mmCIF file of C-alpha atoms in Angstrom:
data_model
loop_
_atom_site.group_PDB
_atom_site.id
_atom_site.type_symbol
_atom_site.label_atom_id
_atom_site.label_comp_id
_atom_site.label_asym_id
_atom_site.label_seq_id
_atom_site.Cartn_x
_atom_site.Cartn_y
_atom_site.Cartn_z
ATOM 1 C CA UNK U 1 -116.969 68.826 74.000
ATOM 2 C CA UNK U 2 -119.954 66.504 73.723
ATOM 3 C CA UNK U 3 -120.042 66.298 70.039
ATOM 4 C CA UNK U 4 -116.590 64.658 69.973
ATOM 5 C CA UNK U 5 -118.115 61.895 71.880
ATOM 6 C CA UNK U 6 -120.344 60.877 69.245
ATOM 7 C CA UNK U 7 -118.657 62.355 66.120
ATOM 8 C CA UNK U 8 -116.348 60.302 63.972
ATOM 9 C CA UNK U 9 -113.939 63.099 62.862
ATOM 10 C CA UNK U 10 -112.364 61.615 59.930
ATOM 11 C CA UNK U 11 -113.357 58.929 57.632
ATOM 12 C CA UNK U 12 -110.287 59.373 55.627
ATOM 13 C CA UNK U 13 -108.282 56.727 57.278
ATOM 14 C CA UNK U 14 -108.440 54.005 54.939
ATOM 15 C CA UNK U 15 -105.684 55.527 53.045
ATOM 16 C CA UNK U 16 -103.460 53.901 55.686
ATOM 17 C CA UNK U 17 -100.786 51.422 54.887
ATOM 18 C CA UNK U 18 -102.419 48.297 55.910
ATOM 19 C CA UNK U 19 -105.455 48.361 53.702
ATOM 20 C CA UNK U 20 -105.698 49.415 49.997
ATOM 21 C CA UNK U 21 -109.312 51.080 49.596
ATOM 22 C CA UNK U 22 -112.848 50.692 50.984
ATOM 23 C CA UNK U 23 -113.763 48.502 47.776
ATOM 24 C CA UNK U 24 -111.027 46.032 48.244
ATOM 25 C CA UNK U 25 -112.453 42.416 48.523
ATOM 26 C CA UNK U 26 -112.043 40.851 51.884
ATOM 27 C CA UNK U 27 -109.427 38.448 50.698
ATOM 28 C CA UNK U 28 -107.277 41.239 49.470
ATOM 29 C CA UNK U 29 -107.526 43.050 52.633
ATOM 30 C CA UNK U 30 -106.494 40.068 54.568
ATOM 31 C CA UNK U 31 -103.364 39.774 52.517
ATOM 32 C CA UNK U 32 -102.434 43.327 52.847
ATOM 33 C CA UNK U 33 -103.266 43.476 56.639
ATOM 34 C CA UNK U 34 -100.977 40.553 57.451
ATOM 35 C CA UNK U 35 -97.990 41.625 54.752
ATOM 36 C CA UNK U 36 -97.961 44.760 56.816
ATOM 37 C CA UNK U 37 -97.619 43.055 60.210
ATOM 38 C CA UNK U 38 -95.014 40.319 58.798
ATOM 39 C CA UNK U 39 -92.894 43.263 57.526
ATOM 40 C CA UNK U 40 -93.180 45.066 60.610
ATOM 41 C CA UNK U 41 -92.144 42.068 62.888
ATOM 42 C CA UNK U 42 -90.003 39.737 60.697
ATOM 43 C CA UNK U 43 -89.467 37.278 63.425
ATOM 44 C CA UNK U 44 -93.037 36.495 64.458
ATOM 45 C CA UNK U 45 -94.956 33.874 62.677
ATOM 46 C CA UNK U 46 -98.687 33.825 62.068
ATOM 47 C CA UNK U 47 -99.795 31.434 64.583
ATOM 48 C CA UNK U 48 -97.720 33.620 67.176
ATOM 49 C CA UNK U 49 -100.098 36.508 66.882
ATOM 50 C CA UNK U 50 -102.525 34.617 68.866
ATOM 51 C CA UNK U 51 -100.649 35.581 72.035
ATOM 52 C CA UNK U 52 -101.086 39.360 71.651
ATOM 53 C CA UNK U 53 -98.296 41.599 73.350
ATOM 54 C CA UNK U 54 -96.585 38.177 74.385
ATOM 55 C CA UNK U 55 -95.470 37.388 70.828
ATOM 56 C CA UNK U 56 -93.591 40.655 70.896
ATOM 57 C CA UNK U 57 -92.053 40.997 74.158
ATOM 58 C CA UNK U 58 -89.598 38.227 75.809
ATOM 59 C CA UNK U 59 -89.952 39.483 79.437
ATOM 60 C CA UNK U 60 -93.879 39.882 79.431
ATOM 61 C CA UNK U 61 -94.073 36.548 77.792
ATOM 62 C CA UNK U 62 -92.132 34.825 80.614
ATOM 63 C CA UNK U 63 -94.524 36.372 83.395
ATOM 64 C CA UNK U 64 -97.487 35.504 81.143
ATOM 65 C CA UNK U 65 -96.138 31.742 80.795
ATOM 66 C CA UNK U 66 -95.984 31.784 84.456
ATOM 67 C CA UNK U 67 -99.625 32.770 85.022
ATOM 68 C CA UNK U 68 -100.786 30.264 82.284
ATOM 69 C CA UNK U 69 -99.286 27.417 84.356
ATOM 70 C CA UNK U 70 -102.034 27.909 86.974
ATOM 71 C CA UNK U 71 -104.668 29.414 84.802
ATOM 72 C CA UNK U 72 -106.777 31.730 86.846
ATOM 73 C CA UNK U 73 -109.652 31.118 84.433
ATOM 74 C CA UNK U 74 -109.801 27.344 84.914
ATOM 75 C CA UNK U 75 -112.481 27.198 87.617
ATOM 76 C CA UNK U 76 -114.560 29.702 85.392
ATOM 77 C CA UNK U 77 -114.718 27.585 82.501
ATOM 78 C CA UNK U 78 -115.598 24.680 84.593
ATOM 79 C CA UNK U 79 -118.644 26.975 85.869
ATOM 80 C CA UNK U 80 -119.070 27.703 82.013
ATOM 81 C CA UNK U 81 -119.352 23.934 81.320
ATOM 82 C CA UNK U 82 -121.881 23.451 84.050
ATOM 83 C CA UNK U 83 -124.129 25.878 82.938
ATOM 84 C CA UNK U 84 -123.688 24.698 79.435
ATOM 85 C CA UNK U 85 -124.755 21.331 80.592
ATOM 86 C CA UNK U 86 -127.424 22.363 83.044
ATOM 87 C CA UNK U 87 -129.270 24.365 80.132
ATOM 88 C CA UNK U 88 -128.690 21.576 77.472
ATOM 89 C CA UNK U 89 -127.096 24.453 75.255
ATOM 90 C CA UNK U 90 -125.414 21.676 73.131
ATOM 91 C CA UNK U 91 -128.889 20.778 71.682
ATOM 92 C CA UNK U 92 -129.266 24.305 69.917
ATOM 93 C CA UNK U 93 -125.740 24.063 68.082
ATOM 94 C CA UNK U 94 -124.069 22.033 65.338
ATOM 95 C CA UNK U 95 -121.832 19.255 66.888
ATOM 96 C CA UNK U 96 -123.467 19.708 70.211
ATOM 97 C CA UNK U 97 -121.706 23.173 70.453
ATOM 98 C CA UNK U 98 -118.222 21.321 71.030
ATOM 99 C CA UNK U 99 -115.374 22.796 68.912
ATOM 100 C CA UNK U 100 -117.280 25.406 66.812
ATOM 101 C CA UNK U 101 -116.445 28.996 67.957
ATOM 102 C CA UNK U 102 -113.813 29.062 65.195
ATOM 103 C CA UNK U 103 -116.770 29.768 62.733
ATOM 104 C CA UNK U 104 -118.177 32.684 64.601
ATOM 105 C CA UNK U 105 -119.277 35.468 63.974
ATOM 106 C CA UNK U 106 -121.111 34.461 60.842
ATOM 107 C CA UNK U 107 -123.526 36.024 58.197
ATOM 108 C CA UNK U 108 -127.032 34.978 59.156
ATOM 109 C CA UNK U 109 -128.964 34.840 56.074
ATOM 110 C CA UNK U 110 -132.332 34.913 57.931
ATOM 111 C CA UNK U 111 -131.801 38.121 59.669
ATOM 112 C CA UNK U 112 -129.525 39.652 57.254
ATOM 113 C CA UNK U 113 -127.025 40.518 59.960
ATOM 114 C CA UNK U 114 -123.852 39.287 61.707
ATOM 115 C CA UNK U 115 -124.354 36.830 64.287
ATOM 116 C CA UNK U 116 -122.150 36.354 67.227
ATOM 117 C CA UNK U 117 -121.572 33.234 69.657
ATOM 118 C CA UNK U 118 -122.834 35.124 72.350
ATOM 119 C CA UNK U 119 -126.176 35.982 70.703
ATOM 120 C CA UNK U 120 -126.507 32.274 69.980
ATOM 121 C CA UNK U 121 -125.971 31.387 73.382
ATOM 122 C CA UNK U 122 -128.445 33.924 74.628
ATOM 123 C CA UNK U 123 -131.080 32.871 72.129
ATOM 124 C CA UNK U 124 -130.695 29.175 73.095
ATOM 125 C CA UNK U 125 -131.179 30.139 76.919
ATOM 126 C CA UNK U 126 -134.482 31.955 75.894
ATOM 127 C CA UNK U 127 -135.466 29.020 74.025
ATOM 128 C CA UNK U 128 -134.780 26.780 77.077
ATOM 129 C CA UNK U 129 -137.023 28.976 79.032
ATOM 130 C CA UNK U 130 -134.298 30.463 80.971
ATOM 131 C CA UNK U 131 -135.430 33.739 82.627
ATOM 132 C CA UNK U 132 -132.128 35.456 81.659
ATOM 133 C CA UNK U 133 -132.779 38.620 83.901
ATOM 134 C CA UNK U 134 -133.649 36.545 87.069
ATOM 135 C CA UNK U 135 -130.567 34.442 86.487
ATOM 136 C CA UNK U 136 -128.552 37.390 85.839
ATOM 137 C CA UNK U 137 -127.106 36.648 82.679
ATOM 138 C CA UNK U 138 -125.816 39.661 80.884
ATOM 139 C CA UNK U 139 -124.116 40.284 77.720
ATOM 140 C CA UNK U 140 -120.437 41.326 78.558
ATOM 141 C CA UNK U 141 -119.250 39.219 81.507
ATOM 142 C CA UNK U 142 -120.131 36.658 84.218
ATOM 143 C CA UNK U 143 -122.103 33.778 83.160
ATOM 144 C CA UNK U 144 -122.616 34.359 79.727
ATOM 145 C CA UNK U 145 -118.900 35.144 79.124
ATOM 146 C CA UNK U 146 -118.171 31.875 81.065
ATOM 147 C CA UNK U 147 -120.445 29.793 78.815
ATOM 148 C CA UNK U 148 -118.913 31.399 75.620
ATOM 149 C CA UNK U 149 -115.338 30.759 77.580
ATOM 150 C CA UNK U 150 -116.122 27.135 77.754
ATOM 151 C CA UNK U 151 -117.199 26.885 74.193
ATOM 152 C CA UNK U 152 -113.788 28.641 73.222
ATOM 153 C CA UNK U 153 -112.000 26.211 75.364
ATOM 154 C CA UNK U 154 -113.376 23.219 73.418
ATOM 155 C CA UNK U 155 -112.446 25.006 70.322
ATOM 156 C CA UNK U 156 -108.835 25.504 71.031
ATOM 157 C CA UNK U 157 -106.320 24.612 68.221
ATOM 158 C CA UNK U 158 -108.754 25.120 65.582
ATOM 159 C CA UNK U 159 -108.014 27.611 63.089
ATOM 160 C CA UNK U 160 -110.140 30.615 62.887
ATOM 161 C CA UNK U 161 -112.544 29.997 59.914
ATOM 162 C CA UNK U 162 -114.923 33.129 59.421
ATOM 163 C CA UNK U 163 -116.560 33.268 56.037
ATOM 164 C CA UNK U 164 -117.609 36.641 54.578
ATOM 165 C CA UNK U 165 -120.656 35.932 52.850
ATOM 166 C CA UNK U 166 -120.354 37.202 49.156
ATOM 167 C CA UNK U 167 -123.826 38.838 49.315
ATOM 168 C CA UNK U 168 -124.250 42.773 49.085
ATOM 169 C CA UNK U 169 -125.662 43.100 52.523
ATOM 170 C CA UNK U 170 -122.738 40.973 54.081
ATOM 171 C CA UNK U 171 -120.369 43.169 52.433
ATOM 172 C CA UNK U 172 -121.660 46.150 53.491
ATOM 173 C CA UNK U 173 -121.500 44.929 57.014
ATOM 174 C CA UNK U 174 -117.951 43.945 56.651
ATOM 175 C CA UNK U 175 -117.105 47.159 55.193
ATOM 176 C CA UNK U 176 -118.756 48.931 58.011
ATOM 177 C CA UNK U 177 -116.542 47.098 60.420
ATOM 178 C CA UNK U 178 -113.401 48.009 58.382
ATOM 179 C CA UNK U 179 -114.403 51.554 58.166
ATOM 180 C CA UNK U 180 -115.068 51.674 62.208
ATOM 181 C CA UNK U 181 -111.692 49.837 62.668
ATOM 182 C CA UNK U 182 -109.826 52.711 60.663
ATOM 183 C CA UNK U 183 -111.765 55.834 61.579
ATOM 184 C CA UNK U 184 -110.597 58.309 64.177
ATOM 185 C CA UNK U 185 -113.119 58.686 66.999
ATOM 186 C CA UNK U 186 -113.625 60.369 70.470
ATOM 187 C CA UNK U 187 -112.114 63.481 71.949
ATOM 188 C CA UNK U 188 -108.516 61.993 71.740
ATOM 189 C CA UNK U 189 -109.310 61.357 67.845
ATOM 190 C CA UNK U 190 -107.700 57.900 67.587
ATOM 191 C CA UNK U 191 -108.748 54.779 65.555
ATOM 192 C CA UNK U 192 -108.424 51.190 66.443
ATOM 193 C CA UNK U 193 -105.636 51.098 63.673
ATOM 194 C CA UNK U 194 -103.760 54.006 65.318
ATOM 195 C CA UNK U 195 -102.854 51.811 68.156
ATOM 196 C CA UNK U 196 -103.157 48.191 66.941
ATOM 197 C CA UNK U 197 -101.763 48.699 63.514
ATOM 198 C CA UNK U 198 -99.586 51.717 62.847
ATOM 199 C CA UNK U 199 -98.145 51.659 66.612
ATOM 200 C CA UNK U 200 -98.375 48.122 67.501
ATOM 201 C CA UNK U 201 -95.244 47.108 69.317
ATOM 202 C CA UNK U 202 -94.878 50.543 70.697
ATOM 203 C CA UNK U 203 -95.292 52.029 74.228
ATOM 204 C CA UNK U 204 -98.056 53.963 75.230
ATOM 205 C CA UNK U 205 -96.986 55.027 78.673
ATOM 206 C CA UNK U 206 -95.989 51.423 80.063
ATOM 207 C CA UNK U 207 -98.461 49.732 77.833
ATOM 208 C CA UNK U 208 -97.316 47.665 74.951
ATOM 209 C CA UNK U 209 -99.716 47.803 72.055
ATOM 210 C CA UNK U 210 -100.632 44.539 70.640
ATOM 211 C CA UNK U 211 -101.206 44.052 66.885
ATOM 212 C CA UNK U 212 -104.930 43.657 65.635
ATOM 213 C CA UNK U 213 -103.691 40.301 63.725
ATOM 214 C CA UNK U 214 -104.618 37.648 66.314
ATOM 215 C CA UNK U 215 -106.593 39.881 68.436
ATOM 216 C CA UNK U 216 -109.675 37.715 68.384
ATOM 217 C CA UNK U 217 -108.307 34.291 68.951
ATOM 218 C CA UNK U 218 -108.439 34.059 72.613
ATOM 219 C CA UNK U 219 -111.762 35.621 73.715
ATOM 220 C CA UNK U 220 -113.462 35.790 76.088
ATOM 221 C CA UNK U 221 -110.361 36.841 77.884
ATOM 222 C CA UNK U 222 -109.530 36.576 81.514
ATOM 223 C CA UNK U 223 -108.168 40.008 82.534
ATOM 224 C CA UNK U 224 -106.436 40.442 85.886
ATOM 225 C CA UNK U 225 -107.734 44.250 85.853
ATOM 226 C CA UNK U 226 -111.345 42.973 85.421
ATOM 227 C CA UNK U 227 -110.873 40.436 88.345
ATOM 228 C CA UNK U 228 -109.526 42.845 90.474
ATOM 229 C CA UNK U 229 -112.345 45.621 89.713
ATOM 230 C CA UNK U 230 -115.188 43.046 90.222
ATOM 231 C CA UNK U 231 -113.597 41.294 93.512
ATOM 232 C CA UNK U 232 -113.116 44.886 94.871
ATOM 233 C CA UNK U 233 -116.828 45.740 94.144
ATOM 234 C CA UNK U 234 -118.142 42.463 95.437
ATOM 235 C CA UNK U 235 -115.753 42.353 98.483
ATOM 236 C CA UNK U 236 -114.787 38.684 97.645
ATOM 237 C CA UNK U 237 -113.326 37.125 94.529
ATOM 238 C CA UNK U 238 -115.241 34.515 92.613
ATOM 239 C CA UNK U 239 -114.435 32.401 89.453
ATOM 240 C CA UNK U 240 -116.069 34.604 86.929
ATOM 241 C CA UNK U 241 -114.496 37.775 87.918
ATOM 242 C CA UNK U 242 -112.055 38.292 85.186
ATOM 243 C CA UNK U 243 -114.300 37.355 82.248
ATOM 244 C CA UNK U 244 -115.041 39.505 79.548
ATOM 245 C CA UNK U 245 -116.201 39.289 75.857
ATOM 246 C CA UNK U 246 -114.543 40.840 73.048
ATOM 247 C CA UNK U 247 -117.405 43.604 73.114
ATOM 248 C CA UNK U 248 -116.546 44.394 76.676
ATOM 249 C CA UNK U 249 -112.954 45.172 75.292
ATOM 250 C CA UNK U 250 -114.231 47.137 72.406
ATOM 251 C CA UNK U 251 -116.132 49.440 74.802
ATOM 252 C CA UNK U 252 -112.921 49.858 76.795
ATOM 253 C CA UNK U 253 -110.873 50.742 73.972
ATOM 254 C CA UNK U 254 -113.544 53.343 72.933
ATOM 255 C CA UNK U 255 -113.799 54.756 76.403
ATOM 256 C CA UNK U 256 -109.812 55.185 76.422
ATOM 257 C CA UNK U 257 -110.091 57.761 73.785
ATOM 258 C CA UNK U 258 -112.975 59.560 75.258
ATOM 259 C CA UNK U 259 -115.464 58.062 72.700
ATOM 260 C CA UNK U 260 -118.904 56.889 73.568
ATOM 261 C CA UNK U 261 -118.821 53.014 73.765
ATOM 262 C CA UNK U 262 -121.498 51.249 71.995
ATOM 263 C CA UNK U 263 -123.780 48.576 73.573
ATOM 264 C CA UNK U 264 -122.405 45.130 73.794
ATOM 265 C CA UNK U 265 -123.952 43.038 70.722
ATOM 266 C CA UNK U 266 -124.842 46.201 68.881
ATOM 267 C CA UNK U 267 -124.895 46.091 65.349
ATOM 268 C CA UNK U 268 -121.704 48.499 65.223
ATOM 269 C CA UNK U 269 -119.637 45.936 67.383
ATOM 270 C CA UNK U 270 -120.983 42.868 65.635
ATOM 271 C CA UNK U 271 -119.900 44.366 62.168
ATOM 272 C CA UNK U 272 -116.308 45.272 63.846
ATOM 273 C CA UNK U 273 -116.097 41.679 65.182
ATOM 274 C CA UNK U 274 -116.707 40.282 61.623
ATOM 275 C CA UNK U 275 -114.009 42.500 59.894
ATOM 276 C CA UNK U 276 -111.670 41.894 63.086
ATOM 277 C CA UNK U 277 -112.091 38.282 63.261
ATOM 278 C CA UNK U 278 -112.055 37.720 59.734
ATOM 279 C CA UNK U 279 -108.268 39.263 59.484
ATOM 280 C CA UNK U 280 -107.202 36.511 61.781
ATOM 281 C CA UNK U 281 -108.523 33.516 59.728
ATOM 282 C CA UNK U 282 -106.123 30.571 60.081
ATOM 283 C CA UNK U 283 -104.949 31.571 63.421
ATOM 284 C CA UNK U 284 -105.663 29.006 65.975
ATOM 285 C CA UNK U 285 -107.856 29.676 68.680
ATOM 286 C CA UNK U 286 -106.321 29.867 72.241
ATOM 287 C CA UNK U 287 -109.200 31.087 74.264
ATOM 288 C CA UNK U 288 -109.797 31.931 77.246
ATOM 289 C CA UNK U 289 -106.348 33.494 77.741
ATOM 290 C CA UNK U 290 -105.002 35.700 80.508
ATOM 291 C CA UNK U 291 -104.291 39.449 79.835
ATOM 292 C CA UNK U 292 -103.366 42.105 82.187
ATOM 293 C CA UNK X 1 -79.444 83.455 102.997
ATOM 294 C CA UNK X 2 -81.003 80.282 103.494
ATOM 295 C CA UNK X 3 -84.109 81.942 104.887
ATOM 296 C CA UNK X 4 -84.399 83.931 101.651
ATOM 297 C CA UNK X 5 -84.003 81.123 99.603
ATOM 298 C CA UNK X 6 -87.239 79.461 101.338
ATOM 299 C CA UNK X 7 -89.059 82.656 101.045
ATOM 300 C CA UNK X 8 -88.340 82.736 97.396
ATOM 301 C CA UNK X 9 -89.557 79.203 96.657
ATOM 302 C CA UNK X 10 -92.660 80.089 98.695
ATOM 303 C CA UNK X 11 -93.542 82.944 96.801
ATOM 304 C CA UNK X 12 -93.029 81.183 93.611
ATOM 305 C CA UNK X 13 -95.267 78.209 94.610
ATOM 306 C CA UNK X 14 -97.972 80.797 95.620
ATOM 307 C CA UNK X 15 -97.792 82.451 92.450
ATOM 308 C CA UNK X 16 -98.035 79.120 90.807
ATOM 309 C CA UNK X 17 -101.155 78.129 92.981
ATOM 310 C CA UNK X 18 -102.907 81.378 91.870
ATOM 311 C CA UNK X 19 -101.897 80.671 88.360
ATOM 312 C CA UNK X 20 -100.641 84.137 88.717
ATOM 313 C CA UNK X 21 -98.049 85.254 86.097
ATOM 314 C CA UNK X 22 -96.523 88.221 88.114
ATOM 315 C CA UNK X 23 -92.868 88.311 87.810
ATOM 316 C CA UNK X 24 -91.528 87.934 91.234
ATOM 317 C CA UNK X 25 -88.155 89.965 91.049
ATOM 318 C CA UNK X 26 -85.053 88.019 91.194
ATOM 319 C CA UNK X 27 -86.828 84.584 91.071
ATOM 320 C CA UNK X 28 -88.359 82.843 88.135
ATOM 321 C CA UNK X 29 -89.476 84.748 85.353
ATOM 322 C CA UNK X 30 -93.096 84.885 84.270
ATOM 323 C CA UNK X 31 -91.934 82.440 81.187
ATOM 324 C CA UNK X 32 -90.659 79.924 83.593
ATOM 325 C CA UNK X 33 -93.623 79.990 86.110
ATOM 326 C CA UNK X 34 -95.819 79.412 82.916
ATOM 327 C CA UNK X 35 -93.475 76.868 81.981
ATOM 328 C CA UNK X 36 -93.801 75.106 85.359
ATOM 329 C CA UNK X 37 -97.532 75.343 85.111
ATOM 330 C CA UNK X 38 -97.514 73.600 81.570
ATOM 331 C CA UNK X 39 -95.357 70.795 82.904
ATOM 332 C CA UNK X 40 -97.844 69.980 85.296
ATOM 333 C CA UNK X 41 -100.804 69.842 82.704
ATOM 334 C CA UNK X 42 -98.457 68.045 80.326
ATOM 335 C CA UNK X 43 -97.854 65.410 82.833
ATOM 336 C CA UNK X 44 -101.415 65.112 84.022
ATOM 337 C CA UNK X 45 -103.064 61.975 82.798
ATOM 338 C CA UNK X 46 -106.431 63.685 82.347
ATOM 339 C CA UNK X 47 -105.006 66.574 80.751
ATOM 340 C CA UNK X 48 -102.063 66.620 78.320
ATOM 341 C CA UNK X 49 -100.635 63.197 79.228
ATOM 342 C CA UNK X 50 -97.886 63.930 76.549
ATOM 343 C CA UNK X 51 -95.636 61.380 78.433
ATOM 344 C CA UNK X 52 -97.801 58.609 77.371
ATOM 345 C CA UNK X 53 -96.270 59.176 73.920
ATOM 346 C CA UNK X 54 -93.140 61.559 74.091
ATOM 347 C CA UNK X 55 -90.135 60.995 76.211
ATOM 348 C CA UNK X 56 -88.092 64.259 77.527
ATOM 349 C CA UNK X 57 -85.663 65.070 80.114
ATOM 350 C CA UNK X 58 -86.821 63.929 83.377
ATOM 351 C CA UNK X 59 -89.969 62.089 82.113
ATOM 352 C CA UNK X 60 -91.168 59.086 84.024
ATOM 353 C CA UNK X 61 -92.281 55.919 82.307
ATOM 354 C CA UNK X 62 -92.563 57.701 79.106
ATOM 355 C CA UNK X 63 -94.090 55.919 75.948
ATOM 356 C CA UNK X 64 -92.109 55.814 72.679
ATOM 357 C CA UNK X 65 -94.744 56.397 70.149
ATOM 358 C CA UNK X 66 -93.604 59.949 69.248
ATOM 359 C CA UNK X 67 -90.310 61.687 68.903
ATOM 360 C CA UNK X 68 -88.789 62.900 71.943
ATOM 361 C CA UNK X 69 -89.048 66.497 73.112
ATOM 362 C CA UNK X 70 -85.687 68.005 72.877
ATOM 363 C CA UNK X 71 -83.949 71.048 71.790
ATOM 364 C CA UNK X 72 -87.427 72.422 70.954
ATOM 365 C CA UNK X 73 -86.339 76.031 70.544
ATOM 366 C CA UNK X 74 -83.980 74.905 67.799
ATOM 367 C CA UNK X 75 -86.709 72.864 66.192
ATOM 368 C CA UNK X 76 -89.361 75.356 66.489
ATOM 369 C CA UNK X 77 -87.734 78.850 66.318
ATOM 370 C CA UNK X 78 -91.424 80.128 66.067
ATOM 371 C CA UNK X 79 -93.212 79.630 68.999
ATOM 372 C CA UNK X 80 -96.435 80.057 67.237
ATOM 373 C CA UNK X 81 -95.654 77.049 65.085
ATOM 374 C CA UNK X 82 -95.216 74.796 68.215
ATOM 375 C CA UNK X 83 -98.263 76.012 69.712
ATOM 376 C CA UNK X 84 -100.175 75.126 66.323
ATOM 377 C CA UNK X 85 -98.778 71.687 66.526
ATOM 378 C CA UNK X 86 -100.157 71.350 69.990
ATOM 379 C CA UNK X 87 -103.279 72.831 69.070
ATOM 380 C CA UNK X 88 -104.097 70.733 66.017
ATOM 381 C CA UNK X 89 -101.522 68.259 64.841
ATOM 382 C CA UNK X 90 -103.869 66.878 62.214
ATOM 383 C CA UNK X 91 -103.069 69.978 60.293
ATOM 384 C CA UNK X 92 -99.616 68.860 59.534
ATOM 385 C CA UNK X 93 -100.424 65.022 59.363
ATOM 386 C CA UNK X 94 -104.001 63.933 59.162
ATOM 387 C CA UNK X 95 -103.270 60.469 60.183
ATOM 388 C CA UNK X 96 -101.408 61.373 63.246
ATOM 389 C CA UNK X 97 -102.188 59.598 66.470
ATOM 390 C CA UNK X 98 -101.488 62.674 68.520
ATOM 391 C CA UNK X 99 -104.731 64.167 69.845
ATOM 392 C CA UNK X 100 -105.735 67.886 68.699
ATOM 393 C CA UNK X 101 -105.554 69.518 72.155
ATOM 394 C CA UNK X 102 -107.205 72.643 71.210
ATOM 395 C CA UNK X 103 -109.350 71.824 68.347
ATOM 396 C CA UNK X 104 -111.071 68.868 70.359
ATOM 397 C CA UNK X 105 -111.041 71.115 73.638
ATOM 398 C CA UNK X 106 -108.921 68.793 75.559
ATOM 399 C CA UNK X 107 -107.057 71.715 77.008
ATOM 400 C CA UNK X 108 -108.219 75.280 77.352
ATOM 401 C CA UNK X 109 -106.513 78.067 75.363
ATOM 402 C CA UNK X 110 -104.771 79.089 78.602
ATOM 403 C CA UNK X 111 -103.403 75.354 79.309
ATOM 404 C CA UNK X 112 -102.158 75.233 75.676
ATOM 405 C CA UNK X 113 -100.142 78.527 76.357
ATOM 406 C CA UNK X 114 -98.772 76.910 79.364
ATOM 407 C CA UNK X 115 -97.967 73.572 77.633
ATOM 408 C CA UNK X 116 -96.462 75.510 74.830
ATOM 409 C CA UNK X 117 -93.997 77.554 77.048
ATOM 410 C CA UNK X 118 -92.958 74.253 78.736
ATOM 411 C CA UNK X 119 -92.217 72.362 75.624
ATOM 412 C CA UNK X 120 -90.358 75.372 74.433
ATOM 413 C CA UNK X 121 -88.019 75.111 77.488
ATOM 414 C CA UNK X 122 -87.145 71.601 76.542
#
């Protein structure tokens, strides 16, 4: 039992229909990735993919649009903005940190690693002398996610613009992310692609599976499930309860198949984010967004 | 008559509770009892959870990822083949999304026997 929690049982998944081979260039991958979805969902336009399952199902979309009328994340974004200003985070970023989320994640030449927005926010907080432990600023939710949500909010409407650096180390990171995405894992032996490529649009029990194309545009998300869980734990609800970063989601989706989740901001998830986000290049940011 | 019907149900549920396969004369056969046990395992979210992907007669909120489980005896005249599909579906199709229930020890051998019996009854 235990061994399945860690072991990736098959690395042969790259034979799948959406990606040609491990060696294909990122731009070839991108072309095939979307060609696959365009064929599968002929009525759905590229920009619609930003809306996840709501791009596929009219009834669910109707409910969702009603939720977005009075967005439950609005107060949380306001908290994020206050924190952003309070700690003068704009000074650590280009353009004062406004309207730049579309460039994340990026290849950091200095460290030779993929770098995420959350990492840059955390580094800036440290630079400003914030005791993040004392201020209870963690990686996956709460205040950090709120700051990230505010920065996402200021980037709404900008097309995802991730550059895959052509250096060997960067391509290696990209490929690691891609392999992770297609590799079966966990006791239940499922890959991200099993649910979000090959069976996108299908129902797993009552859950409609979203296409991976457009997945990254609306993070951090506000999930009702997370909001309920946090509120139940604290005994009262607060404006940040529903927020979660994309790494929080990765962890949840790993746990679903009884695989051991990786740490938020681990190299594994950052590489995954690099590949995953690049696939959505050109799709406009619309975060934060509400999800179930 | 009524009374005996009640007794019979009681007897068969006791048999189920004990996981006993003893044949209660005139009531459910051992196979049927095993199938009933299999159905419970199949519908348990933490066990088979087959209904997440497969529809079948009487299924509640089934998913639609996988082919519906119908006419199984006709499609799998050989019960051992059916069991093998449940034990390790990746043998037939390495890319399948169906979990390898036996190979990855999601279900015990006994549980797989029961689930196989149930699927075969569909």
